[in-house]
Amino acid sequence: MTAPVASTITEDRSWERQAEILDAAHQVLARDGVAALSVGRLAEELGISAAEMHAHHPGRDALLDLIAEDALEDLAAALEQAGGGLWQSARAYRRLALHNPALYRLVTERPLPPERPARELELRAGAALIDDLGPDLARAAWAFAHGMVELELDRRFPAGTDLEAIWAAGVRAFERAGVGEGTNLNRAAAEG
């Protein structure tokens, strides 16, 4: 049985509004940071009433969860498009984080929503790394990448530091460790 036309139109408008809300949220987040992001602020940005905005998002936490889920989708897609390999994944991860630091921090500094989509997206984003390194070494590699990004965002490296060299050294260390751990890297080295 197909949905009535009026119901389909309402659903389409709801999805359009949801896309507009996400777009406005990303703009506020990039421009003004997480602290400025609220349901009221987005209603103002979109020129709609707070009541209409609350119909789409009951509160700030639900809104932040939606944005985090959207960002995880982008991260998973970027890491999948990186083509495999630790170096390509590290570059894609760093590029996304540096492109929008506020969004990166939103995703990494607060708990993910407990619902399945966010957890599944997180697993999807880390799947290639886990396949290459195994779960424990993959988590250590993520901690390295996260720490490097945070230090770079906070400008904690001395002026003139060759960040590419540090990233390369870290990736090489994880590749060597992965080969010794019986992971996909080890199988690839044996086949190569």
PDB file of C-alpha atoms in Angstrom:
ATOM      1  CA  MET A   1       0.000   0.000   0.000  1.00  0.00           C
ATOM      2  CA  THR A   2       1.435   3.368  -0.968  1.00  0.00           C
ATOM      3  CA  ALA A   3       1.422   6.384   1.311  1.00  0.00           C
ATOM      4  CA  PRO A   4      -1.192   9.035   0.595  1.00  0.00           C
ATOM      5  CA  VAL A   5       0.132  11.927  -1.476  1.00  0.00           C
ATOM      6  CA  ALA A   6      -0.357  14.435   1.366  1.00  0.00           C
ATOM      7  CA  SER A   7       1.668  12.197   3.705  1.00  0.00           C
ATOM      8  CA  THR A   8       4.475  11.870   1.138  1.00  0.00           C
ATOM      9  CA  ILE A   9       4.599  15.639   0.619  1.00  0.00           C
ATOM     10  CA  THR A  10       4.749  16.180   4.380  1.00  0.00           C
ATOM     11  CA  GLU A  11       7.585  13.626   4.685  1.00  0.00           C
ATOM     12  CA  ASP A  12       9.487  15.307   1.820  1.00  0.00           C
ATOM     13  CA  ARG A  13       9.141  18.712   3.473  1.00  0.00           C
ATOM     14  CA  SER A  14      10.260  17.219   6.769  1.00  0.00           C
ATOM     15  CA  TRP A  15      13.402  15.818   5.118  1.00  0.00           C
ATOM     16  CA  GLU A  16      14.010  19.169   3.404  1.00  0.00           C
ATOM     17  CA  ARG A  17      13.662  20.963   6.736  1.00  0.00           C
ATOM     18  CA  GLN A  18      15.972  18.425   8.371  1.00  0.00           C
ATOM     19  CA  ALA A  19      18.594  19.096   5.682  1.00  0.00           C
ATOM     20  CA  GLU A  20      18.194  22.860   6.199  1.00  0.00           C
ATOM     21  CA  ILE A  21      18.601  22.428   9.957  1.00  0.00           C
ATOM     22  CA  LEU A  22      21.758  20.349   9.515  1.00  0.00           C
ATOM     23  CA  ASP A  23      23.200  22.867   7.063  1.00  0.00           C
ATOM     24  CA  ALA A  24      22.492  25.775   9.425  1.00  0.00           C
ATOM     25  CA  ALA A  25      23.919  23.803  12.353  1.00  0.00           C
ATOM     26  CA  HIS A  26      27.133  23.125  10.446  1.00  0.00           C
ATOM     27  CA  GLN A  27      27.431  26.820   9.582  1.00  0.00           C
ATOM     28  CA  VAL A  28      26.908  27.970  13.187  1.00  0.00           C
ATOM     29  CA  LEU A  29      29.276  25.309  14.454  1.00  0.00           C
ATOM     30  CA  ALA A  30      32.048  26.238  12.006  1.00  0.00           C
ATOM     31  CA  ARG A  31      31.583  29.962  12.568  1.00  0.00           C
ATOM     32  CA  ASP A  32      30.865  30.184  16.302  1.00  0.00           C
ATOM     33  CA  GLY A  33      31.643  26.807  17.893  1.00  0.00           C
ATOM     34  CA  VAL A  34      29.666  24.264  19.878  1.00  0.00           C
ATOM     35  CA  ALA A  35      28.722  26.669  22.680  1.00  0.00           C
ATOM     36  CA  ALA A  36      26.731  28.816  20.227  1.00  0.00           C
ATOM     37  CA  LEU A  37      24.712  25.879  18.934  1.00  0.00           C
ATOM     38  CA  SER A  38      21.192  25.755  20.324  1.00  0.00           C
ATOM     39  CA  VAL A  39      17.717  24.992  19.083  1.00  0.00           C
ATOM     40  CA  GLY A  40      16.753  28.665  19.533  1.00  0.00           C
ATOM     41  CA  ARG A  41      19.809  29.887  17.639  1.00  0.00           C
ATOM     42  CA  LEU A  42      19.069  27.574  14.727  1.00  0.00           C
ATOM     43  CA  ALA A  43      15.421  28.651  14.665  1.00  0.00           C
ATOM     44  CA  GLU A  44      16.637  32.242  14.448  1.00  0.00           C
ATOM     45  CA  GLU A  45      19.138  31.362  11.701  1.00  0.00           C
ATOM     46  CA  LEU A  46      16.433  29.625   9.685  1.00  0.00           C
ATOM     47  CA  GLY A  47      13.786  32.281  10.296  1.00  0.00           C
ATOM     48  CA  ILE A  48      11.356  29.820  11.851  1.00  0.00           C
ATOM     49  CA  SER A  49       9.643  29.702  15.222  1.00  0.00           C
ATOM     50  CA  ALA A  50      11.191  27.966  18.192  1.00  0.00           C
ATOM     51  CA  ALA A  51       8.085  25.745  18.316  1.00  0.00           C
ATOM     52  CA  GLU A  52       8.667  24.537  14.752  1.00  0.00           C
ATOM     53  CA  MET A  53      12.318  23.920  15.526  1.00  0.00           C
ATOM     54  CA  HIS A  54      11.383  21.944  18.655  1.00  0.00           C
ATOM     55  CA  ALA A  55       9.041  19.820  16.531  1.00  0.00           C
ATOM     56  CA  HIS A  56      12.125  18.627  14.630  1.00  0.00           C
ATOM     57  CA  HIS A  57      14.508  18.492  17.609  1.00  0.00           C
ATOM     58  CA  PRO A  58      13.226  18.313  21.162  1.00  0.00           C
ATOM     59  CA  GLY A  59      16.429  19.740  22.577  1.00  0.00           C
ATOM     60  CA  ARG A  60      20.071  20.574  22.172  1.00  0.00           C
ATOM     61  CA  ASP A  61      21.316  17.055  22.933  1.00  0.00           C
ATOM     62  CA  ALA A  62      19.181  15.546  20.169  1.00  0.00           C
ATOM     63  CA  LEU A  63      20.490  18.180  17.792  1.00  0.00           C
ATOM     64  CA  LEU A  64      24.119  17.545  18.766  1.00  0.00           C
ATOM     65  CA  ASP A  65      23.562  13.794  18.354  1.00  0.00           C
ATOM     66  CA  LEU A  66      22.220  14.346  14.845  1.00  0.00           C
ATOM     67  CA  ILE A  67      25.184  16.530  13.897  1.00  0.00           C
ATOM     68  CA  ALA A  68      27.637  13.995  15.352  1.00  0.00           C
ATOM     69  CA  GLU A  69      25.961  11.194  13.420  1.00  0.00           C
ATOM     70  CA  ASP A  70      26.168  13.247  10.218  1.00  0.00           C
ATOM     71  CA  ALA A  71      29.864  13.945  10.866  1.00  0.00           C
ATOM     72  CA  LEU A  72      30.554  10.256  11.519  1.00  0.00           C
ATOM     73  CA  GLU A  73      28.913   9.447   8.193  1.00  0.00           C
ATOM     74  CA  ASP A  74      31.278  11.921   6.504  1.00  0.00           C
ATOM     75  CA  LEU A  75      34.275  10.456   8.344  1.00  0.00           C
ATOM     76  CA  ALA A  76      33.339   6.890   7.430  1.00  0.00           C
ATOM     77  CA  ALA A  77      32.900   7.879   3.781  1.00  0.00           C
ATOM     78  CA  ALA A  78      36.209   9.789   3.714  1.00  0.00           C
ATOM     79  CA  LEU A  79      38.107   6.873   5.236  1.00  0.00           C
ATOM     80  CA  GLU A  80      36.487   4.434   2.808  1.00  0.00           C
ATOM     81  CA  GLN A  81      37.389   6.708  -0.120  1.00  0.00           C
ATOM     82  CA  ALA A  82      40.966   7.023   1.129  1.00  0.00           C
ATOM     83  CA  GLY A  83      41.564   3.696  -0.560  1.00  0.00           C
ATOM     84  CA  GLY A  84      42.971   1.738   2.332  1.00  0.00           C
ATOM     85  CA  GLY A  85      46.358   1.891   3.872  1.00  0.00           C
ATOM     86  CA  LEU A  86      47.311   3.588   7.082  1.00  0.00           C
ATOM     87  CA  TRP A  87      48.934   6.629   5.501  1.00  0.00           C
ATOM     88  CA  GLN A  88      45.911   7.421   3.322  1.00  0.00           C
ATOM     89  CA  SER A  89      43.562   6.927   6.278  1.00  0.00           C
ATOM     90  CA  ALA A  90      45.695   9.160   8.509  1.00  0.00           C
ATOM     91  CA  ARG A  91      45.682  11.910   5.890  1.00  0.00           C
ATOM     92  CA  ALA A  92      41.915  11.702   5.401  1.00  0.00           C
ATOM     93  CA  TYR A  93      41.330  11.783   9.170  1.00  0.00           C
ATOM     94  CA  ARG A  94      43.638  14.778   9.641  1.00  0.00           C
ATOM     95  CA  ARG A  95      42.162  16.650   6.674  1.00  0.00           C
ATOM     96  CA  LEU A  96      38.606  16.299   8.014  1.00  0.00           C
ATOM     97  CA  ALA A  97      39.620  17.370  11.521  1.00  0.00           C
ATOM     98  CA  LEU A  98      41.543  20.430  10.357  1.00  0.00           C
ATOM     99  CA  HIS A  99      38.816  21.426   7.899  1.00  0.00           C
ATOM    100  CA  ASN A 100      36.251  21.887  10.683  1.00  0.00           C
ATOM    101  CA  PRO A 101      37.815  21.746  14.163  1.00  0.00           C
ATOM    102  CA  ALA A 102      34.558  22.534  15.976  1.00  0.00           C
ATOM    103  CA  LEU A 103      32.788  19.641  14.290  1.00  0.00           C
ATOM    104  CA  TYR A 104      35.743  17.342  14.975  1.00  0.00           C
ATOM    105  CA  ARG A 105      35.679  18.266  18.633  1.00  0.00           C
ATOM    106  CA  LEU A 106      31.911  17.845  18.839  1.00  0.00           C
ATOM    107  CA  VAL A 107      32.285  14.259  17.655  1.00  0.00           C
ATOM    108  CA  THR A 108      35.336  13.366  19.751  1.00  0.00           C
ATOM    109  CA  GLU A 109      34.769  15.218  23.021  1.00  0.00           C
ATOM    110  CA  ARG A 110      31.316  14.011  23.985  1.00  0.00           C
ATOM    111  CA  PRO A 111      29.787  10.561  24.275  1.00  0.00           C
ATOM    112  CA  LEU A 112      28.201   9.270  21.122  1.00  0.00           C
ATOM    113  CA  PRO A 113      24.458   8.739  21.168  1.00  0.00           C
ATOM    114  CA  PRO A 114      23.728   5.225  22.426  1.00  0.00           C
ATOM    115  CA  GLU A 115      21.494   4.433  19.453  1.00  0.00           C
ATOM    116  CA  ARG A 116      22.750   1.947  16.896  1.00  0.00           C
ATOM    117  CA  PRO A 117      23.296   4.273  13.905  1.00  0.00           C
ATOM    118  CA  ALA A 118      26.062   6.249  15.636  1.00  0.00           C
ATOM    119  CA  ARG A 119      27.766   3.113  16.928  1.00  0.00           C
ATOM    120  CA  GLU A 120      27.520   1.447  13.523  1.00  0.00           C
ATOM    121  CA  LEU A 121      28.966   4.541  11.839  1.00  0.00           C
ATOM    122  CA  GLU A 122      31.859   4.584  14.302  1.00  0.00           C
ATOM    123  CA  LEU A 123      32.570   0.929  13.565  1.00  0.00           C
ATOM    124  CA  ARG A 124      32.311   1.578   9.835  1.00  0.00           C
ATOM    125  CA  ALA A 125      34.759   4.493  10.112  1.00  0.00           C
ATOM    126  CA  GLY A 126      37.267   2.292  11.913  1.00  0.00           C
ATOM    127  CA  ALA A 127      36.693  -0.923   9.953  1.00  0.00           C
ATOM    128  CA  ALA A 128      39.707  -0.667   7.630  1.00  0.00           C
ATOM    129  CA  LEU A 129      42.003   0.244  10.505  1.00  0.00           C
ATOM    130  CA  ILE A 130      40.712  -2.662  12.583  1.00  0.00           C
ATOM    131  CA  ASP A 131      41.134  -5.011   9.604  1.00  0.00           C
ATOM    132  CA  ASP A 132      44.703  -3.820   9.081  1.00  0.00           C
ATOM    133  CA  LEU A 133      45.834  -3.688  12.700  1.00  0.00           C
ATOM    134  CA  GLY A 134      43.411  -5.637  14.853  1.00  0.00           C
ATOM    135  CA  PRO A 135      41.210  -3.916  17.458  1.00  0.00           C
ATOM    136  CA  ASP A 136      43.788  -3.044  20.121  1.00  0.00           C
ATOM    137  CA  LEU A 137      46.440  -1.659  17.791  1.00  0.00           C
ATOM    138  CA  ALA A 138      43.716   0.153  15.796  1.00  0.00           C
ATOM    139  CA  ARG A 139      42.590   1.927  18.977  1.00  0.00           C
ATOM    140  CA  ALA A 140      46.207   2.877  19.714  1.00  0.00           C
ATOM    141  CA  ALA A 141      46.571   4.237  16.165  1.00  0.00           C
ATOM    142  CA  TRP A 142      43.368   6.245  16.562  1.00  0.00           C
ATOM    143  CA  ALA A 143      44.681   7.623  19.874  1.00  0.00           C
ATOM    144  CA  PHE A 144      47.883   8.685  18.087  1.00  0.00           C
ATOM    145  CA  ALA A 145      45.912  10.370  15.272  1.00  0.00           C
ATOM    146  CA  HIS A 146      43.540  12.051  17.707  1.00  0.00           C
ATOM    147  CA  GLY A 147      46.396  13.314  19.864  1.00  0.00           C
ATOM    148  CA  MET A 148      48.270  14.628  16.845  1.00  0.00           C
ATOM    149  CA  VAL A 149      45.189  16.466  15.579  1.00  0.00           C
ATOM    150  CA  GLU A 150      44.430  17.959  19.004  1.00  0.00           C
ATOM    151  CA  LEU A 151      48.018  19.156  19.428  1.00  0.00           C
ATOM    152  CA  GLU A 152      47.970  20.668  15.946  1.00  0.00           C
ATOM    153  CA  LEU A 153      44.609  22.378  16.516  1.00  0.00           C
ATOM    154  CA  ASP A 154      45.836  23.784  19.822  1.00  0.00           C
ATOM    155  CA  ARG A 155      49.088  24.953  18.163  1.00  0.00           C
ATOM    156  CA  ARG A 156      51.144  23.052  20.723  1.00  0.00           C
ATOM    157  CA  PHE A 157      53.988  22.131  18.382  1.00  0.00           C
ATOM    158  CA  PRO A 158      56.949  24.509  18.256  1.00  0.00           C
ATOM    159  CA  ALA A 159      57.095  26.785  15.213  1.00  0.00           C
ATOM    160  CA  GLY A 160      58.756  25.082  12.285  1.00  0.00           C
ATOM    161  CA  THR A 161      57.930  21.536  13.425  1.00  0.00           C
ATOM    162  CA  ASP A 162      57.659  19.168  10.469  1.00  0.00           C
ATOM    163  CA  LEU A 163      54.246  17.682  11.223  1.00  0.00           C
ATOM    164  CA  GLU A 164      54.300  15.545   8.085  1.00  0.00           C
ATOM    165  CA  ALA A 165      57.460  13.848   9.374  1.00  0.00           C
ATOM    166  CA  ILE A 166      55.830  13.141  12.747  1.00  0.00           C
ATOM    167  CA  TRP A 167      52.729  11.703  11.093  1.00  0.00           C
ATOM    168  CA  ALA A 168      54.891   9.577   8.788  1.00  0.00           C
ATOM    169  CA  ALA A 169      56.953   8.270  11.724  1.00  0.00           C
ATOM    170  CA  GLY A 170      53.802   7.351  13.632  1.00  0.00           C
ATOM    171  CA  VAL A 171      52.216   5.606  10.655  1.00  0.00           C
ATOM    172  CA  ARG A 172      55.425   3.654   9.966  1.00  0.00           C
ATOM    173  CA  ALA A 173      55.572   2.571  13.621  1.00  0.00           C
ATOM    174  CA  PHE A 174      51.989   1.297  13.491  1.00  0.00           C
ATOM    175  CA  GLU A 175      52.635  -0.459  10.185  1.00  0.00           C
ATOM    176  CA  ARG A 176      55.655  -2.244  11.687  1.00  0.00           C
ATOM    177  CA  ALA A 177      53.691  -3.160  14.819  1.00  0.00           C
ATOM    178  CA  GLY A 178      50.778  -4.385  12.712  1.00  0.00           C
ATOM    179  CA  VAL A 179      53.002  -6.671  10.675  1.00  0.00           C
ATOM    180  CA  GLY A 180      54.187  -8.278  13.901  1.00  0.00           C
ATOM    181  CA  GLU A 181      50.626  -8.743  15.225  1.00  0.00           C
ATOM    182  CA  GLY A 182      49.297 -11.274  12.706  1.00  0.00           C
ATOM    183  CA  THR A 183      46.972  -8.736  11.080  1.00  0.00           C
ATOM    184  CA  ASN A 184      46.060  -8.020   7.472  1.00  0.00           C
ATOM    185  CA  LEU A 185      49.333  -6.085   7.216  1.00  0.00           C
ATOM    186  CA  ASN A 186      51.187  -9.241   8.202  1.00  0.00           C
ATOM    187  CA  ARG A 187      49.308 -11.286   5.584  1.00  0.00           C
ATOM    188  CA  ALA A 188      49.963  -8.590   2.957  1.00  0.00           C
ATOM    189  CA  ALA A 189      53.686  -8.565   3.811  1.00  0.00           C
ATOM    190  CA  ALA A 190      53.823 -12.371   3.521  1.00  0.00           C
ATOM    191  CA  GLU A 191      52.032 -12.289   0.171  1.00  0.00           C
ATOM    192  CA  GLY A 192      54.130  -9.375  -1.141  1.00  0.00           C
TER     193      GLY A 192
END
